[in-house]
Every structure is written in structure tokens, then in C-alpha cells.
Amino acid sequence: MNYKTIIISAIIVVIVGTAAFFAGMQYGKNTGRNVGQYQRLRLLRHGTARNAKKIPVRGQIISTANGTITVKLPDGESKIIVLSGTTKITKLASGSASDLKDGEKVMVIGTSNSDGSVTAKTLQLNP
């Protein structure tokens, strides 16, 4: 084998290796972003003890009792919403806890509790 063939082969290996490296980096960026978005959506949907950020809950009130409402989610699951003295309840105009009736559609923003319930920060009737 002569030196010319060895040098050309080495150049080809370097070019192919560099192209493969950059293609892998681009693939890793795209894959990592999608996984991160999925994990954020999962945390928003289910919440965790570590994740005390505000989360949205949207659905239909199926019961009200003792400062809580139970909301049926679009997927059929339900979520208990804890109403505090500072929960702001709105409809097209300001509302109150007496406006919360079974069958009403609501959108709730609040923080996730360790027992799976949500403490409402704001609650909007008929979103």
C-alpha cells in the first residue's frame, strides 16, 4: 500500500467521523428536548411532593363538601380541590363558593399536595 492511499483513507475516516459526531449531537439535542417536555407535562398533570408549582385542573364539578370540590377530569379521573380563604373564584364576574354546584365546568390553578389533591389559587367557572 502506498502513502497516498493511506492519507486519502485517513482523510475519509476523519470526515465521516466528524459528520457522524455532529449528526449524533443534533439527534441528542432533539431527543433531550422532547423528553424534557414530556416530563414537564407529566409533572403538571400528576404533580409530586417535590413539584409544588401551580398546576391547572380542568373539568366538571361532581361534588362539593366542607371547603372542597371534586372535579371530574376529561380523561374520567377525578381530582379533589381544596378551597382556601384566599382562593379567588371568578366567572364572567366575581363569584363565591356558593356558585360552585355539581355539573359546573371549572378551570383551577393551584398547588399539588402530597395526598394528590390540589389547593386552589384561582378557580374559574365555565372556562
Coordinates of C-alpha atoms in Angstrom, one line a residue:
M1 CA 0.0 0.0 0.0
N2 CA 1.4 3.4 -0.8
Y3 CA 1.3 6.6 1.3
K4 CA -1.1 8.3 -1.0
T5 CA -3.8 5.6 -0.4
I6 CA -3.2 5.7 3.4
I7 CA -3.5 9.5 3.6
I8 CA -6.7 9.5 1.5
S9 CA -8.2 6.8 3.7
A10 CA -7.3 8.7 6.8
I11 CA -9.0 11.9 5.5
I12 CA -12.1 10.0 4.6
V13 CA -12.3 8.4 8.1
V14 CA -11.9 11.8 9.7
I15 CA -14.6 13.4 7.5
V16 CA -17.1 10.5 8.1
G17 CA -16.3 10.5 11.9
T18 CA -16.8 14.3 12.1
A19 CA -20.1 14.1 10.2
A20 CA -21.3 11.2 12.4
F21 CA -20.4 13.1 15.6
F22 CA -22.3 16.3 14.6
A23 CA -25.3 14.2 13.5
G24 CA -25.3 12.4 16.8
M25 CA -25.1 15.8 18.7
Q26 CA -28.1 17.1 16.7
Y27 CA -30.1 13.9 17.4
G28 CA -29.3 14.1 21.1
K29 CA -30.5 17.8 21.3
N30 CA -33.8 16.9 19.7
T31 CA -34.4 13.8 21.8
G32 CA -33.5 15.5 25.0
R33 CA -35.9 18.4 24.4
N34 CA -38.8 16.0 23.7
V35 CA -38.1 14.0 26.9
G36 CA -38.0 17.2 28.9
Q37 CA -41.3 18.4 27.5
Y38 CA -42.9 15.1 28.3
Q39 CA -41.6 15.1 31.9
R40 CA -42.9 18.7 32.4
L41 CA -46.3 17.7 31.1
R42 CA -46.4 14.6 33.3
L43 CA -45.5 16.6 36.4
L44 CA -48.1 19.2 35.6
R45 CA -50.7 16.5 35.2
H46 CA -49.9 14.4 38.2
G47 CA -47.8 16.6 40.5
T48 CA -45.3 15.4 43.0
A49 CA -44.3 16.2 46.6
R50 CA -41.2 18.0 45.1
N51 CA -43.3 19.8 42.5
A52 CA -45.2 22.5 44.4
K53 CA -45.6 24.7 41.3
K54 CA -49.0 25.8 40.2
I55 CA -50.9 23.3 38.1
P56 CA -54.0 23.5 36.0
V57 CA -57.0 21.3 36.6
R58 CA -59.9 21.5 34.2
G59 CA -63.2 19.5 34.3
Q60 CA -66.7 19.3 35.7
I61 CA -67.6 19.6 39.4
I62 CA -69.1 16.3 40.6
S63 CA -69.4 17.1 44.3
T64 CA -68.9 19.9 46.8
A65 CA -68.3 19.5 50.6
N66 CA -66.6 21.1 53.5
G67 CA -64.4 23.6 51.6
T68 CA -63.5 21.2 48.8
I69 CA -64.9 20.3 45.4
T70 CA -64.2 17.2 43.4
V71 CA -63.6 17.8 39.7
K72 CA -64.1 15.1 37.0
L73 CA -61.2 15.4 34.5
P74 CA -61.7 15.0 30.7
D75 CA -60.0 11.5 30.9
G76 CA -62.5 10.3 33.5
E77 CA -60.2 10.6 36.5
S78 CA -61.1 13.0 39.4
K79 CA -59.2 15.5 41.5
I80 CA -60.1 16.9 44.9
I81 CA -59.7 20.7 45.0
V82 CA -59.2 22.4 48.4
L83 CA -60.6 25.9 48.6
S84 CA -58.8 28.2 51.0
G85 CA -59.8 31.6 52.3
T86 CA -57.6 33.2 49.6
T87 CA -58.9 31.2 46.7
K88 CA -60.2 33.7 44.1
I89 CA -63.3 32.4 42.4
T90 CA -64.4 34.1 39.2
K91 CA -67.0 33.7 36.5
L92 CA -67.6 36.4 33.9
A93 CA -67.9 38.5 37.1
S94 CA -66.5 37.7 40.6
G95 CA -68.1 34.6 42.2
S96 CA -68.2 32.9 45.6
A97 CA -68.1 29.4 46.9
S98 CA -72.0 29.3 46.8
D99 CA -71.7 29.4 43.0
L100 CA -69.9 26.0 42.9
K101 CA -72.5 23.4 42.1
D102 CA -72.4 19.9 40.8
G103 CA -72.2 19.8 37.0
E104 CA -70.5 23.2 36.6
K105 CA -67.4 23.3 34.4
V106 CA -64.3 24.7 36.1
M107 CA -60.6 25.6 35.5
V108 CA -58.5 25.5 38.6
I109 CA -54.9 26.8 39.1
G110 CA -53.2 25.7 42.3
T111 CA -50.5 23.7 44.0
S112 CA -50.3 20.0 44.3
N113 CA -50.5 18.4 47.7
S114 CA -48.7 15.2 48.8
D115 CA -52.1 13.4 49.0
G116 CA -52.8 14.1 45.3
S117 CA -55.3 16.9 46.0
V118 CA -54.8 20.4 44.8
T119 CA -55.1 23.6 46.9
A120 CA -56.8 26.2 44.6
K121 CA -55.2 29.6 44.0
T122 CA -57.8 30.6 41.4
L123 CA -60.9 28.9 40.2
Q124 CA -62.8 30.0 37.1
L125 CA -66.4 28.8 36.4
N126 CA -67.4 27.9 32.8
P127 CA -63.9 28.3 31.3

